[in-house]
Short mmCIF file of C-alpha atoms in Angstrom, two decimals:
data_model
loop_
_atom_site.label_atom_id
_atom_site.label_comp_id
_atom_site.label_asym_id
_atom_site.label_seq_id
_atom_site.Cartn_x
_atom_site.Cartn_y
_atom_site.Cartn_z
CA MET L 167 -0.01 0.00 0.00
CA THR L 168 1.63 3.22 -1.14
CA GLU L 169 -1.28 5.63 -0.71
CA ARG L 170 -2.80 6.89 2.50
CA TRP L 171 -5.75 4.76 3.59
CA VAL L 172 -8.98 6.77 3.82
CA PRO L 173 -11.86 5.26 5.77
CA GLN L 174 -14.91 4.63 3.57
CA THR L 175 -17.38 3.06 6.01
CA PRO L 176 -18.34 3.49 9.66
CA ARG L 177 -16.32 0.32 10.42
CA ASP L 178 -13.32 1.77 8.60
CA ALA L 179 -13.65 4.95 10.69
CA LEU L 180 -13.77 2.84 13.86
CA MET L 181 -10.67 0.95 12.79
CA MET L 182 -8.94 4.26 12.07
CA SER L 183 -9.90 5.47 15.53
CA ALA L 184 -8.41 2.28 17.01
CA MET L 185 -5.16 2.71 15.07
CA THR L 186 -4.97 6.35 16.18
CA ALA L 187 -5.47 5.26 19.82
CA VAL L 188 -2.71 2.60 19.42
CA ARG L 189 -0.35 5.23 18.01
CA ALA L 190 -1.15 7.64 20.89
CA PHE L 191 -0.60 4.79 23.41
CA SER L 192 2.68 3.87 21.74
CA ASP L 193 3.78 7.51 21.93
CA ALA L 194 2.88 7.58 25.64
CA MET L 195 4.88 4.39 26.22
CA ASP L 196 7.85 5.94 24.38
CA ARG L 197 7.66 8.99 26.62
CA MET L 198 7.42 6.76 29.70
CA HIS L 199 10.45 4.74 28.62
CA GLY L 200 12.34 7.98 27.92
CA ASP L 201 11.52 9.19 31.40
CA MET L 202 12.64 5.86 32.88
CA ARG L 203 15.93 6.00 30.95
CA GLY L 204 16.58 9.37 32.53
CA ASP L 205 15.44 8.20 35.99
CA MET L 206 17.66 5.14 35.82
CA ASP L 207 20.54 6.78 33.88
CA MET L 208 20.41 4.18 31.10
CA ASN L 209 20.33 4.24 27.33
CA ALA L 210 17.43 2.71 25.37
CA SER L 211 19.09 -0.67 24.83
CA ASP L 212 20.00 -0.99 28.49
CA LEU L 213 16.43 -0.29 29.59
CA ALA L 214 14.98 -2.60 26.91
CA ALA L 215 17.24 -5.42 28.18
CA MET L 216 16.09 -4.75 31.76
CA ARG L 217 12.44 -4.83 30.68
CA LEU L 218 13.02 -8.12 28.82
CA LEU L 219 14.62 -9.62 31.93
CA VAL L 220 11.78 -8.46 34.17
CA VAL L 221 9.12 -9.91 31.87
CA ARG L 222 10.88 -13.21 31.41
CA GLU L 223 11.57 -13.48 35.13
CA GLN L 224 7.84 -13.01 35.83
CA ARG L 225 7.19 -15.90 33.46
CA GLY L 226 9.83 -18.06 35.14
CA GLU L 227 12.01 -18.14 32.02
CA TRP L 228 15.79 -17.91 31.78
CA VAL L 229 17.36 -15.36 29.43
CA SER L 230 20.56 -16.03 27.47
CA PRO L 231 22.85 -13.35 26.02
CA HIS L 232 21.78 -14.64 22.57
CA GLN L 233 18.12 -13.97 23.38
CA ILE L 234 18.96 -10.43 24.46
CA ALA L 235 20.84 -9.86 21.20
CA ALA L 236 17.91 -11.18 19.18
CA HIS L 237 15.34 -9.16 21.15
CA LEU L 238 17.29 -5.93 20.70
CA SER L 239 18.42 -6.73 17.14
CA ILE L 240 22.05 -6.05 18.04
CA SER L 241 25.29 -7.92 17.37
CA THR L 242 26.89 -10.29 19.81
CA ALA L 243 29.71 -7.76 20.24
CA SER L 244 27.19 -5.01 21.17
CA THR L 245 25.44 -7.44 23.46
CA THR L 246 28.70 -8.19 25.26
CA LYS L 247 29.31 -4.47 25.75
CA LEU L 248 25.76 -3.96 27.04
CA LEU L 249 26.09 -6.90 29.47
CA ASP L 250 29.50 -5.69 30.61
CA ARG L 251 28.09 -2.20 31.25
CA LEU L 252 25.04 -3.49 33.18
CA THR L 253 27.12 -5.96 35.14
CA ALA L 254 29.64 -3.25 36.10
CA SER L 255 26.78 -0.97 37.22
CA GLY L 256 25.39 -3.74 39.47
CA HIS L 257 22.20 -4.34 37.45
CA LEU L 258 22.92 -7.79 36.05
CA GLU L 259 24.77 -10.98 36.80
CA ARG L 260 25.89 -13.68 34.37
CA ARG L 261 25.41 -17.14 35.79
CA PRO L 262 25.75 -20.72 34.58
CA HIS L 263 22.48 -22.05 33.16
CA PRO L 264 20.80 -24.15 35.90
CA SER L 265 20.39 -27.21 33.69
CA ASP L 266 23.06 -26.70 30.98
CA ARG L 267 26.42 -25.87 32.44
CA ARG L 268 27.79 -25.06 28.97
CA ALA L 269 25.36 -22.15 28.66
CA ARG L 270 25.10 -18.83 30.54
CA VAL L 271 22.04 -16.95 31.66
CA VAL L 272 21.61 -13.29 32.55
CA VAL L 273 19.68 -12.36 35.70
CA LEU L 274 18.72 -9.12 37.42
CA THR L 275 20.37 -8.31 40.71
CA ASP L 276 18.07 -7.73 43.67
CA ALA L 277 19.08 -4.05 43.68
CA ALA L 278 18.25 -3.65 39.97
CA ARG L 279 14.90 -5.34 40.38
CA ALA L 280 14.05 -3.04 43.28
CA GLU L 281 15.18 0.04 41.30
CA PHE L 282 13.17 -1.04 38.26
CA TYR L 283 9.98 -1.57 40.27
CA ARG L 284 10.49 1.65 42.16
CA HIS L 285 10.54 3.61 38.91
CA PHE L 286 8.04 1.49 36.99
CA GLY L 287 5.63 0.69 39.83
CA GLU L 288 4.09 4.14 40.11
CA ARG L 289 3.47 4.24 36.38
CA MET L 290 1.92 0.76 36.43
CA GLY L 291 -0.32 1.83 39.34
CA ARG L 292 -1.64 4.71 37.23
CA MET L 293 -2.28 2.30 34.36
CA ARG L 294 -4.22 -0.04 36.69
CA GLU L 295 -6.30 2.93 37.85
CA GLY L 296 -7.05 3.69 34.21
CA MET L 297 -8.34 0.12 33.71
CA ALA L 298 -10.53 0.10 36.78
CA SER L 299 -13.68 1.26 34.99
CA PHE L 300 -13.52 -1.46 32.33
CA THR L 301 -15.49 -4.68 32.68
CA ASP L 302 -13.77 -8.03 32.61
CA ASP L 303 -15.13 -8.67 29.11
CA GLU L 304 -13.79 -5.30 27.91
CA LEU L 305 -10.37 -6.07 29.34
CA ARG L 306 -10.39 -9.49 27.65
CA ALA L 307 -11.19 -7.77 24.35
CA ILE L 308 -8.33 -5.31 24.90
CA VAL L 309 -5.92 -8.14 25.68
CA ARG L 310 -7.00 -9.99 22.53
CA PHE L 311 -6.75 -6.78 20.46
CA LEU L 312 -3.25 -5.97 21.67
CA GLY L 313 -2.15 -9.56 21.11
CA GLU L 314 -3.41 -9.40 17.51
CA MET L 315 -1.62 -6.06 17.01
CA GLU L 316 1.60 -7.57 18.31
CA THR L 317 1.22 -10.48 15.91
CA ALA L 318 0.40 -8.12 12.99
CA LEU L 319 3.57 -6.13 13.70
CA GLY L 320 5.74 -9.24 13.76
CA GLY L 321 5.98 -9.67 17.51
#
């Protein structure tokens, strides 16, 4: 598609409104992450790696340096520099994989986890407040919608 899409039907207009809302939400997330980078004195890649580790930790999953490189779309050399920087600052530790001693995993330090939640927790609290007026069915629809958008964007 090389031309701007122009809604032709009421459904098209609703879809355009949804895409506009997604863009506004994405912009708000970018601003929040920018604020967090400043609060935590980190660059974008450092914070993105921290967020990945927090999410995977919540799922009970281990994270390898290779997975960080793939998630951030950076080279292994850049990943090594990132991990060295975050290890030196006390945010990360490299450890042997618990079931494969040939592999390494990257984990958050307790101090980094506390710092992350201190900065992120207030923002998440405001997001939860914003969701309070939605019904369970509406929240399920939002979850489904966002999952479909992630898939559509190659997530």
